[in-house]
């Protein structure tokens, strides 16, 4: 939350929104791909068109050569007024006929230039000889020209193909390709912006919620984010996080309030007894002994209360790593310590697999609290206190029970005995803070289990918890 406030603090450079970044990135990638595809497509198309035109021209020239080699032909055979001339005049091909001296006897459309090399072909004695000219300007257009000799000095035929119109076509194609690419890039940018807005809309909601939490410090803000994708999962996780933080804050506030309330009683008693110490010389010896005993007892209870508050607030979850352990071994240690403290007989029964993953210190504290609670309420009992550790016969939780033959628990108190500082009416005269069973509940929940309590058949109570499962 502090990091978020630093990001939003004044004086920082304004960050580019994810929506803008996504849209620009989408447009940039689309532009790069479009340009690459456009260049490759235009290059391939231009190459194919040029190769195709060259192939057509080459084939026409070859047909003329074959024709004059196979038949003894004269210039009049290629006259535009002679039937059958279309055989050598395909589309976009111009034909011009030269006489024996290289003079033009049948003009092409348009007329083609005649060079000395063309005249030499008209005088050639061998039929089918060819001379070619590339990029010849004719009436503002560019042509490729091939002059084929008729043989025996009878003249020649000039075949020309317009080259400039192909280039004009390719230039038009190039312009249209550029226009199309620009249109695609603009459309990609707009689509990217729309898509980014749609995708980041829920992220904007999350950002607003986080900013509201940082600004108002109110953890109860609802996060209205739905969906099954990563953003939806993030929204639900964020909502659960806020809920847990709010619950933690409420628990902390309630703990402080309850602790303040519980601490007032021993502190008030201590102040009263301390004020009596000012007149201790005036008190009889028996009263002095009683006063000192009260002070000692109140100091011990206050120390226990503070220790339990610290344990409850810290939970010991951060200082003790979980490990594989056997609850039966921990219970044996608890039995040994409890026997020395209370002098009571304590019986341990175990069955099944009692191993689980947990924090040994926390679990030992929970079991000790249960045994001490049983000894406190069954102070004058003759029957032994029983500890039962039961492992599951199939995958499930390990069950820990402490059984006594004390006065039992009233029906209305069963659901409240694990609340912090709660003490039943018949237990308020006994020492204690009301935090012991609350710590048991925290330990059980920290280990994936739950506490339980019920009245024991034949008198007494059964209080315990489950671990794992």
Short mmCIF file of C-alpha atoms in Angstrom, two decimals:
data_model
loop_
_atom_site.label_atom_id
_atom_site.label_comp_id
_atom_site.label_asym_id
_atom_site.label_seq_id
_atom_site.Cartn_x
_atom_site.Cartn_y
_atom_site.Cartn_z
CA UNK A 1 0.00 0.00 0.00
CA UNK A 2 2.95 2.28 0.76
CA UNK A 3 4.44 1.48 -2.63
CA UNK A 4 1.14 2.42 -4.27
CA UNK A 5 1.12 5.76 -2.45
CA UNK A 6 4.66 6.43 -3.65
CA UNK A 7 3.60 5.79 -7.23
CA UNK A 8 0.68 8.19 -6.85
CA UNK A 9 2.63 10.86 -4.97
CA UNK A 10 2.70 14.36 -6.55
CA UNK A 11 5.85 15.36 -8.36
CA UNK A 12 6.33 11.97 -9.95
CA UNK A 13 6.32 11.78 -13.76
CA UNK A 14 2.97 10.70 -15.12
CA UNK A 15 3.03 7.05 -16.06
CA UNK A 16 1.87 5.91 -19.48
CA UNK A 17 -1.32 3.92 -19.11
CA UNK A 18 -1.35 0.22 -19.88
CA UNK A 19 -4.16 0.86 -22.35
CA UNK A 20 -2.01 3.28 -24.38
CA UNK A 21 1.00 0.99 -24.21
CA UNK A 22 -1.07 -1.98 -25.37
CA UNK A 23 -2.69 -0.02 -28.22
CA UNK A 24 0.62 1.44 -29.44
CA UNK A 25 2.33 -1.95 -29.22
CA UNK A 26 -0.51 -3.60 -31.10
CA UNK A 27 -0.37 -0.93 -33.83
CA UNK A 28 3.44 -1.13 -34.04
CA UNK A 29 3.45 -4.91 -34.41
CA UNK A 30 0.65 -4.73 -36.98
CA UNK A 31 2.47 -1.99 -38.89
CA UNK A 32 5.71 -4.01 -38.96
CA UNK A 33 3.93 -7.14 -40.14
CA UNK A 34 1.86 -5.21 -42.70
CA UNK A 35 4.89 -3.43 -44.13
CA UNK A 36 6.86 -6.65 -44.32
CA UNK A 37 4.00 -8.51 -45.99
CA UNK A 38 3.35 -5.55 -48.33
CA UNK A 39 6.97 -5.34 -49.43
CA UNK A 40 7.22 -9.07 -49.99
CA UNK A 41 3.88 -9.20 -51.78
CA UNK A 42 4.70 -6.25 -54.04
CA UNK A 43 8.15 -7.63 -54.84
CA UNK A 44 6.72 -11.03 -55.72
CA UNK A 45 3.91 -9.54 -57.81
CA UNK A 46 6.26 -7.18 -59.68
CA UNK A 47 8.68 -9.99 -60.40
CA UNK A 48 5.92 -12.26 -61.66
CA UNK A 49 4.45 -9.54 -63.90
CA UNK A 50 7.84 -8.64 -65.39
CA UNK A 51 8.76 -12.28 -65.95
CA UNK A 52 5.37 -12.95 -67.52
CA UNK A 53 5.66 -9.98 -69.89
CA UNK A 54 9.17 -10.94 -70.84
CA UNK A 55 8.03 -14.51 -71.50
CA UNK A 56 5.19 -13.31 -73.73
CA UNK A 57 7.56 -11.06 -75.72
CA UNK A 58 10.16 -13.79 -76.05
CA UNK A 59 7.53 -16.24 -77.28
CA UNK A 60 6.22 -13.78 -79.90
CA UNK A 61 9.74 -13.18 -81.22
CA UNK A 62 10.41 -16.90 -81.29
CA UNK A 63 7.15 -17.51 -83.23
CA UNK A 64 8.23 -14.93 -85.85
CA UNK A 65 11.65 -16.51 -86.17
CA UNK A 66 10.15 -19.96 -86.61
CA UNK A 67 7.75 -18.61 -89.19
CA UNK A 68 10.41 -16.92 -91.38
CA UNK A 69 12.73 -19.92 -91.10
CA UNK A 70 10.10 -22.41 -92.19
CA UNK A 71 8.63 -20.31 -95.00
CA UNK A 72 10.23 -17.98 -97.47
CA UNK A 73 8.41 -14.77 -96.63
CA UNK A 74 8.47 -11.22 -97.92
CA UNK A 75 7.56 -7.94 -96.19
CA UNK A 76 4.10 -7.96 -97.77
CA UNK A 77 3.26 -11.14 -95.86
CA UNK A 78 3.34 -9.09 -92.64
CA UNK A 79 1.40 -6.11 -93.93
CA UNK A 80 -1.39 -4.94 -91.63
CA UNK A 81 -3.73 -5.06 -94.65
CA UNK A 82 -2.93 -8.71 -95.30
CA UNK A 83 -5.27 -11.31 -93.78
CA UNK A 84 -3.72 -13.43 -91.02
CA UNK A 85 -1.54 -10.69 -89.61
CA UNK A 86 -3.07 -11.21 -86.13
CA UNK A 87 -0.97 -14.31 -85.80
CA UNK A 88 2.05 -12.15 -85.08
CA UNK A 89 0.23 -9.21 -83.47
CA UNK A 90 -0.97 -10.36 -80.03
CA UNK A 91 -2.33 -7.89 -77.50
CA UNK A 92 -0.01 -5.05 -76.42
CA UNK A 93 2.44 -6.02 -79.20
CA UNK A 94 3.33 -3.64 -82.07
CA UNK A 95 4.66 -4.83 -85.45
CA UNK A 96 6.50 -2.74 -88.04
CA UNK A 97 7.75 -4.11 -91.41
CA UNK A 98 11.03 -3.01 -93.04
CA UNK A 99 11.86 -3.34 -96.73
CA UNK A 100 15.03 -4.66 -98.39
CA UNK A 101 16.90 -1.38 -97.83
CA UNK A 102 15.67 -0.99 -94.28
CA UNK A 103 12.96 1.45 -95.21
CA UNK A 104 9.60 1.26 -93.45
CA UNK A 105 7.01 -0.37 -95.71
CA UNK A 106 4.32 -0.83 -93.05
CA UNK A 107 4.38 1.51 -90.08
CA UNK A 108 3.68 0.21 -86.65
CA UNK A 109 1.25 1.89 -84.26
CA UNK A 110 3.08 3.85 -83.11
CA UNK A 111 5.97 4.01 -85.55
CA UNK A 112 9.13 2.41 -84.24
CA UNK A 113 12.61 3.89 -84.66
CA UNK A 114 14.93 2.18 -87.16
CA UNK A 115 18.62 2.02 -86.34
CA UNK A 116 21.57 0.93 -88.41
CA UNK A 117 21.50 -2.44 -86.71
CA UNK A 118 17.85 -2.85 -87.75
CA UNK A 119 18.76 -1.97 -91.37
CA UNK A 120 21.56 -4.53 -91.20
CA UNK A 121 18.97 -7.15 -90.25
CA UNK A 122 16.89 -6.15 -93.33
CA UNK A 123 19.94 -6.82 -95.55
CA UNK A 124 20.86 -10.08 -93.76
CA UNK A 125 20.99 -13.18 -95.92
CA UNK A 126 20.07 -15.58 -93.07
CA UNK A 127 16.43 -15.77 -92.00
CA UNK A 128 15.62 -15.57 -88.31
CA UNK A 129 18.53 -13.48 -87.10
CA UNK A 130 17.54 -11.16 -84.24
CA UNK A 131 18.74 -7.89 -82.77
CA UNK A 132 17.06 -6.55 -79.60
CA UNK A 133 16.76 -3.10 -78.07
CA UNK A 134 15.74 -2.46 -74.47
CA UNK A 135 14.09 0.61 -72.95
CA UNK A 136 13.46 2.41 -76.23
CA UNK A 137 11.41 5.63 -75.82
CA UNK A 138 8.56 5.91 -78.33
CA UNK A 139 5.98 8.73 -78.11
CA UNK A 140 6.49 9.08 -74.36
CA UNK A 141 6.33 5.36 -73.69
CA UNK A 142 9.08 2.80 -73.21
CA UNK A 143 9.33 -0.28 -75.43
CA UNK A 144 11.49 -3.32 -75.86
CA UNK A 145 12.07 -4.03 -79.61
CA UNK A 146 13.29 -7.10 -81.46
CA UNK A 147 14.11 -6.97 -85.22
CA UNK A 148 13.93 -10.34 -87.04
CA UNK A 149 15.54 -10.77 -90.50
CA UNK A 150 13.51 -12.32 -93.36
CA UNK A 151 16.70 -13.55 -95.10
CA UNK A 152 18.21 -13.09 -98.54
CA UNK A 153 18.07 -9.28 -98.06
CA UNK A 154 14.28 -9.26 -98.36
CA UNK A 155 13.76 -7.06 -95.29
CA UNK A 156 12.92 -7.52 -91.62
CA UNK A 157 10.09 -7.47 -89.12
CA UNK A 158 10.22 -5.34 -85.96
CA UNK A 159 8.26 -6.67 -82.97
CA UNK A 160 7.84 -4.27 -80.05
CA UNK A 161 6.24 -4.64 -76.61
CA UNK A 162 5.26 -1.65 -74.52
CA UNK A 163 7.20 -1.79 -71.28
CA UNK A 164 6.09 1.44 -69.65
CA UNK A 165 2.46 0.40 -69.19
CA UNK A 166 3.66 -2.59 -67.13
CA UNK A 167 5.68 -0.23 -64.94
CA UNK A 168 2.69 2.10 -64.69
CA UNK A 169 0.62 -0.86 -63.55
CA UNK A 170 3.25 -1.77 -60.98
CA UNK A 171 3.45 1.84 -59.75
CA UNK A 172 -0.33 1.86 -59.36
CA UNK A 173 -0.09 -1.41 -57.50
CA UNK A 174 2.63 0.07 -55.30
CA UNK A 175 0.53 3.13 -54.47
CA UNK A 176 -2.49 1.04 -53.67
CA UNK A 177 -0.36 -1.24 -51.53
CA UNK A 178 0.93 1.75 -49.56
CA UNK A 179 -2.59 3.11 -49.13
CA UNK A 180 -3.80 -0.31 -47.99
CA UNK A 181 -0.94 -0.65 -45.54
CA UNK A 182 -1.65 2.79 -44.08
CA UNK A 183 -5.34 1.90 -43.76
CA UNK A 184 -4.46 -1.39 -42.06
CA UNK A 185 -2.13 0.36 -39.60
CA UNK A 186 -4.76 2.98 -38.73
CA UNK A 187 -7.42 0.28 -38.37
CA UNK A 188 -5.04 -1.79 -36.23
CA UNK A 189 -4.40 1.20 -33.99
CA UNK A 190 -8.12 1.85 -33.53
CA UNK A 191 -8.84 -1.83 -33.00
CA UNK A 192 -5.90 -2.08 -30.59
CA UNK A 193 -7.24 0.86 -28.60
CA UNK A 194 -10.70 -0.71 -28.47
CA UNK A 195 -9.28 -4.10 -27.54
CA UNK A 196 -6.95 -2.58 -24.92
CA UNK A 197 -9.84 -0.66 -23.43
CA UNK A 198 -11.92 -3.82 -23.28
CA UNK A 199 -9.12 -5.88 -21.77
CA UNK A 200 -7.90 -3.26 -19.30
CA UNK A 201 -11.34 -2.10 -18.21
CA UNK A 202 -11.35 -4.50 -15.27
CA UNK A 203 -7.73 -3.62 -14.50
CA UNK A 204 -8.80 0.03 -14.32
CA UNK A 205 -11.45 -1.00 -11.80
CA UNK A 206 -8.79 -2.78 -9.76
CA UNK A 207 -6.51 0.24 -9.98
CA UNK A 208 -9.30 2.55 -8.84
CA UNK A 209 -10.05 0.24 -5.92
CA UNK A 210 -6.37 0.14 -4.91
CA UNK A 211 -6.12 3.92 -5.16
CA UNK A 212 -9.28 4.29 -3.09
CA UNK A 213 -7.85 2.00 -0.42
CA UNK A 214 -4.58 3.94 -0.40
CA UNK A 215 -6.44 7.27 -0.24
CA UNK A 216 -9.14 6.44 2.30
CA UNK A 217 -7.52 3.50 4.14
CA UNK A 218 -10.92 1.82 4.04
CA UNK A 219 -10.48 -1.91 3.51
CA UNK A 220 -14.18 -2.64 3.06
CA UNK A 221 -14.25 -1.37 -0.54
CA UNK A 222 -15.96 -3.82 -2.87
CA UNK A 223 -14.04 -4.93 -5.96
CA UNK A 224 -16.64 -5.57 -8.71
CA UNK A 225 -14.47 -7.71 -10.99
CA UNK A 226 -15.78 -10.86 -12.66
CA UNK A 227 -14.52 -13.32 -15.23
CA UNK A 228 -12.65 -16.61 -15.33
CA UNK A 229 -9.39 -15.32 -16.84
CA UNK A 230 -6.27 -14.01 -15.10
CA UNK A 231 -7.83 -10.57 -14.53
CA UNK A 232 -10.87 -12.17 -12.91
CA UNK A 233 -8.64 -14.30 -10.69
CA UNK A 234 -6.62 -11.21 -9.79
CA UNK A 235 -9.81 -9.34 -8.90
CA UNK A 236 -11.10 -12.13 -6.70
CA UNK A 237 -7.71 -12.52 -5.03
CA UNK A 238 -7.55 -8.78 -4.43
CA UNK A 239 -11.06 -8.82 -2.99
CA UNK A 240 -10.17 -11.73 -0.70
CA UNK A 241 -6.97 -9.95 0.33
CA UNK A 242 -8.92 -6.83 1.26
CA UNK A 243 -11.40 -8.97 3.15
CA UNK A 244 -8.66 -10.66 5.12
CA UNK A 245 -6.92 -7.37 5.80
CA UNK A 246 -10.22 -5.91 6.99
CA UNK A 247 -10.81 -8.96 9.19
CA UNK A 248 -7.25 -8.74 10.51
CA UNK A 249 -7.72 -5.05 11.26
CA UNK A 250 -11.02 -5.79 13.01
CA UNK A 251 -9.44 -8.63 15.00
CA UNK A 252 -6.58 -6.35 15.99
CA UNK A 253 -8.97 -3.60 17.06
CA UNK A 254 -11.10 -6.06 19.02
CA UNK A 255 -8.00 -7.60 20.60
CA UNK A 256 -6.80 -4.19 21.76
CA UNK A 257 -10.23 -3.33 23.15
CA UNK A 258 -10.64 -6.68 24.90
CA UNK A 259 -7.08 -6.61 26.19
CA UNK A 260 -7.59 -3.11 27.58
CA UNK A 261 -10.76 -4.24 29.29
CA UNK A 262 -9.14 -7.34 30.79
CA UNK A 263 -6.01 -5.50 31.90
CA UNK A 264 -8.00 -2.93 33.87
CA UNK A 265 -9.08 -5.42 36.53
CA UNK A 266 -5.62 -6.70 37.62
CA UNK A 267 -4.12 -3.22 37.26
CA UNK A 268 -6.85 -1.73 39.44
CA UNK A 269 -6.28 -4.44 42.04
CA UNK A 270 -2.54 -3.83 41.90
CA UNK A 271 -3.00 -0.10 42.43
CA UNK A 272 -5.27 -0.77 45.38
CA UNK A 273 -2.82 -3.14 47.04
CA UNK A 274 0.11 -0.82 46.30
CA UNK A 275 -1.73 2.02 48.03
CA UNK A 276 -2.08 -0.28 51.05
CA UNK A 277 1.68 -0.84 51.04
CA UNK A 278 2.07 2.78 52.14
CA UNK A 279 0.49 1.76 55.45
CA UNK A 280 2.05 -1.69 55.68
CA UNK A 281 3.64 -0.83 59.04
CA UNK A 282 0.19 -0.21 60.45
CA UNK A 283 -1.19 -3.59 59.29
CA UNK A 284 -1.12 -6.71 61.43
CA UNK A 285 1.25 -9.52 60.35
CA UNK A 286 -1.56 -11.71 58.96
CA UNK A 287 -2.87 -8.89 56.82
CA UNK A 288 0.66 -8.19 55.55
CA UNK A 289 1.11 -11.80 54.49
CA UNK A 290 -2.25 -11.75 52.76
CA UNK A 291 -1.39 -8.48 50.98
CA UNK A 292 1.94 -9.82 49.73
CA UNK A 293 0.28 -13.05 48.59
CA UNK A 294 -2.36 -11.05 46.68
CA UNK A 295 0.31 -8.93 45.01
CA UNK A 296 2.26 -12.02 44.03
CA UNK A 297 -0.85 -13.71 42.59
CA UNK A 298 -1.97 -10.59 40.70
CA UNK A 299 1.52 -10.07 39.25
CA UNK A 300 1.59 -13.72 38.12
CA UNK A 301 -1.86 -13.44 36.52
CA UNK A 302 -0.92 -10.16 34.85
CA UNK A 303 2.27 -11.75 33.49
CA UNK A 304 0.33 -14.74 32.16
CA UNK A 305 -2.24 -12.46 30.58
CA UNK A 306 0.42 -10.37 28.83
CA UNK A 307 2.22 -13.50 27.61
CA UNK A 308 -1.00 -14.95 26.25
CA UNK A 309 -1.84 -11.67 24.52
CA UNK A 310 1.58 -11.62 22.88
CA UNK A 311 1.23 -15.25 21.77
CA UNK A 312 -2.26 -14.63 20.45
CA UNK A 313 -1.28 -11.49 18.55
CA UNK A 314 1.91 -12.97 17.06
CA UNK A 315 0.50 -16.43 16.48
CA UNK A 316 4.11 -17.72 16.38
CA UNK A 317 3.46 -18.38 12.68
CA UNK A 318 6.34 -16.29 11.42
CA UNK A 319 9.01 -17.53 13.83
CA UNK A 320 8.54 -21.28 13.56
CA UNK A 321 8.72 -23.14 10.22
CA UNK A 322 6.38 -26.09 9.66
CA UNK A 323 7.83 -29.59 9.70
CA UNK A 324 6.78 -33.23 9.71
CA UNK A 325 6.05 -34.28 13.30
CA UNK A 326 4.27 -36.87 15.43
CA UNK A 327 1.53 -35.47 17.66
CA UNK A 328 1.95 -38.46 19.99
CA UNK A 329 5.54 -37.37 20.78
CA UNK A 330 4.39 -33.81 21.50
CA UNK A 331 1.59 -35.13 23.71
CA UNK A 332 4.11 -37.17 25.76
CA UNK A 333 6.11 -34.01 26.45
CA UNK A 334 2.94 -32.16 27.45
CA UNK A 335 1.97 -35.01 29.80
CA UNK A 336 5.35 -34.93 31.52
CA UNK A 337 5.26 -31.16 32.10
CA UNK A 338 1.60 -31.17 33.22
CA UNK A 339 2.21 -33.92 35.78
CA UNK A 340 4.98 -31.90 37.38
CA UNK A 341 2.89 -28.71 37.42
CA UNK A 342 -0.43 -30.11 38.59
CA UNK A 343 0.45 -33.34 40.34
CA UNK A 344 -2.49 -34.95 38.57
CA UNK A 345 -2.55 -38.32 36.89
CA UNK A 346 -2.67 -37.90 33.12
CA UNK A 347 -3.29 -40.79 30.72
CA UNK A 348 -2.26 -40.67 27.03
CA UNK A 349 -3.94 -42.86 24.41
CA UNK A 350 -2.93 -42.91 20.75
CA UNK A 351 -4.21 -44.81 17.73
CA UNK A 352 -3.64 -44.73 14.00
CA UNK A 353 -1.14 -42.56 12.15
CA UNK A 354 -0.59 -39.47 14.30
CA UNK A 355 2.01 -37.81 12.06
CA UNK A 356 1.20 -34.53 10.32
CA UNK A 357 2.79 -31.30 9.08
CA UNK A 358 2.80 -28.48 11.62
CA UNK A 359 4.65 -26.17 13.98
CA UNK A 360 5.62 -28.10 17.11
CA UNK A 361 5.76 -25.10 19.46
CA UNK A 362 2.25 -23.95 18.57
CA UNK A 363 0.80 -27.45 18.85
CA UNK A 364 2.50 -28.05 22.19
CA UNK A 365 1.09 -24.76 23.51
CA UNK A 366 -2.42 -25.73 22.35
CA UNK A 367 -2.25 -29.15 24.06
CA UNK A 368 -0.83 -27.60 27.23
CA UNK A 369 -3.68 -25.10 27.35
CA UNK A 370 -6.23 -27.90 27.06
CA UNK A 371 -4.60 -29.93 29.85
CA UNK A 372 -4.24 -26.88 32.12
CA UNK A 373 -7.85 -25.96 31.45
CA UNK A 374 -8.98 -29.48 32.39
CA UNK A 375 -6.87 -29.46 35.57
CA UNK A 376 -8.23 -26.04 36.55
CA UNK A 377 -11.88 -27.02 36.25
CA UNK A 378 -11.36 -30.51 37.67
CA UNK A 379 -9.19 -29.31 40.58
CA UNK A 380 -10.34 -31.86 43.14
CA UNK A 381 -11.02 -34.68 40.68
CA UNK A 382 -9.93 -38.22 41.45
CA UNK A 383 -10.19 -39.55 37.91
CA UNK A 384 -7.18 -39.06 35.63
CA UNK A 385 -7.19 -36.46 32.87
CA UNK A 386 -7.12 -38.23 29.52
CA UNK A 387 -5.43 -37.18 26.28
CA UNK A 388 -6.51 -38.99 23.12
CA UNK A 389 -4.61 -38.67 19.81
CA UNK A 390 -6.44 -40.42 16.97
CA UNK A 391 -5.02 -40.73 13.47
CA UNK A 392 -7.29 -41.19 10.45
CA UNK A 393 -7.90 -44.62 8.94
CA UNK A 394 -7.95 -42.91 5.53
CA UNK A 395 -6.66 -39.46 4.44
CA UNK A 396 -8.08 -36.95 6.89
CA UNK A 397 -7.28 -34.87 9.99
CA UNK A 398 -5.58 -36.04 13.17
CA UNK A 399 -7.89 -35.59 16.19
CA UNK A 400 -6.65 -34.35 19.59
CA UNK A 401 -9.01 -34.67 22.61
CA UNK A 402 -8.59 -33.83 26.30
CA UNK A 403 -11.20 -35.44 28.57
CA UNK A 404 -11.94 -34.57 32.20
CA UNK A 405 -14.52 -35.33 34.87
CA UNK A 406 -15.07 -31.75 35.99
CA UNK A 407 -18.39 -29.92 36.22
CA UNK A 408 -18.74 -29.91 32.45
CA UNK A 409 -19.79 -27.06 30.20
CA UNK A 410 -23.23 -25.51 30.06
CA UNK A 411 -25.05 -25.97 26.77
CA UNK A 412 -25.12 -22.22 26.11
CA UNK A 413 -21.37 -21.90 26.66
CA UNK A 414 -20.26 -24.61 24.21
CA UNK A 415 -20.31 -22.33 21.20
CA UNK A 416 -18.52 -19.46 22.98
CA UNK A 417 -15.74 -21.01 25.01
CA UNK A 418 -13.22 -20.46 22.19
CA UNK A 419 -13.96 -16.70 22.01
CA UNK A 420 -11.31 -14.35 23.30
CA UNK A 421 -11.66 -13.44 26.97
CA UNK A 422 -14.88 -15.36 27.29
CA UNK A 423 -15.37 -16.99 30.67
CA UNK A 424 -18.42 -18.91 31.74
CA UNK A 425 -20.33 -17.67 34.77
CA UNK A 426 -19.11 -20.53 37.00
CA UNK A 427 -15.47 -19.93 35.94
CA UNK A 428 -15.14 -16.24 36.70
CA UNK A 429 -13.98 -16.91 40.24
CA UNK A 430 -11.14 -19.10 38.97
CA UNK A 431 -7.76 -17.76 37.84
CA UNK A 432 -7.22 -17.27 34.15
CA UNK A 433 -7.59 -14.76 31.35
CA UNK A 434 -10.06 -16.47 29.04
CA UNK A 435 -7.42 -16.63 26.29
CA UNK A 436 -6.25 -20.24 26.61
CA UNK A 437 -8.97 -21.82 24.48
CA UNK A 438 -8.85 -18.88 22.07
CA UNK A 439 -5.19 -19.74 21.43
CA UNK A 440 -6.25 -23.36 20.84
CA UNK A 441 -8.66 -22.17 18.15
CA UNK A 442 -5.98 -20.03 16.47
CA UNK A 443 -3.51 -22.93 16.43
CA UNK A 444 -6.09 -25.34 15.01
CA UNK A 445 -7.14 -22.96 12.25
CA UNK A 446 -3.49 -22.21 11.42
CA UNK A 447 -3.01 -25.96 10.82
CA UNK A 448 -6.07 -26.41 8.62
CA UNK A 449 -8.22 -27.81 11.40
CA UNK A 450 -10.90 -26.62 13.82
CA UNK A 451 -11.59 -26.68 17.58
CA UNK A 452 -14.49 -28.56 19.15
CA UNK A 453 -16.08 -29.06 22.56
CA UNK A 454 -18.94 -31.16 23.89
CA UNK A 455 -20.22 -32.53 27.17
CA UNK A 456 -18.79 -35.89 28.22
CA UNK A 457 -21.12 -38.76 28.90
CA UNK A 458 -21.09 -39.46 32.62
CA UNK A 459 -19.96 -35.91 33.50
CA UNK A 460 -17.15 -33.65 32.51
CA UNK A 461 -16.13 -32.24 29.15
CA UNK A 462 -14.27 -33.17 25.97
CA UNK A 463 -12.35 -30.30 24.38
CA UNK A 464 -9.94 -30.62 21.51
CA UNK A 465 -9.03 -29.76 17.95
CA UNK A 466 -8.17 -31.32 14.60
CA UNK A 467 -4.99 -30.86 12.57
CA UNK A 468 -4.60 -31.24 8.81
CA UNK A 469 -6.99 -33.07 6.54
#
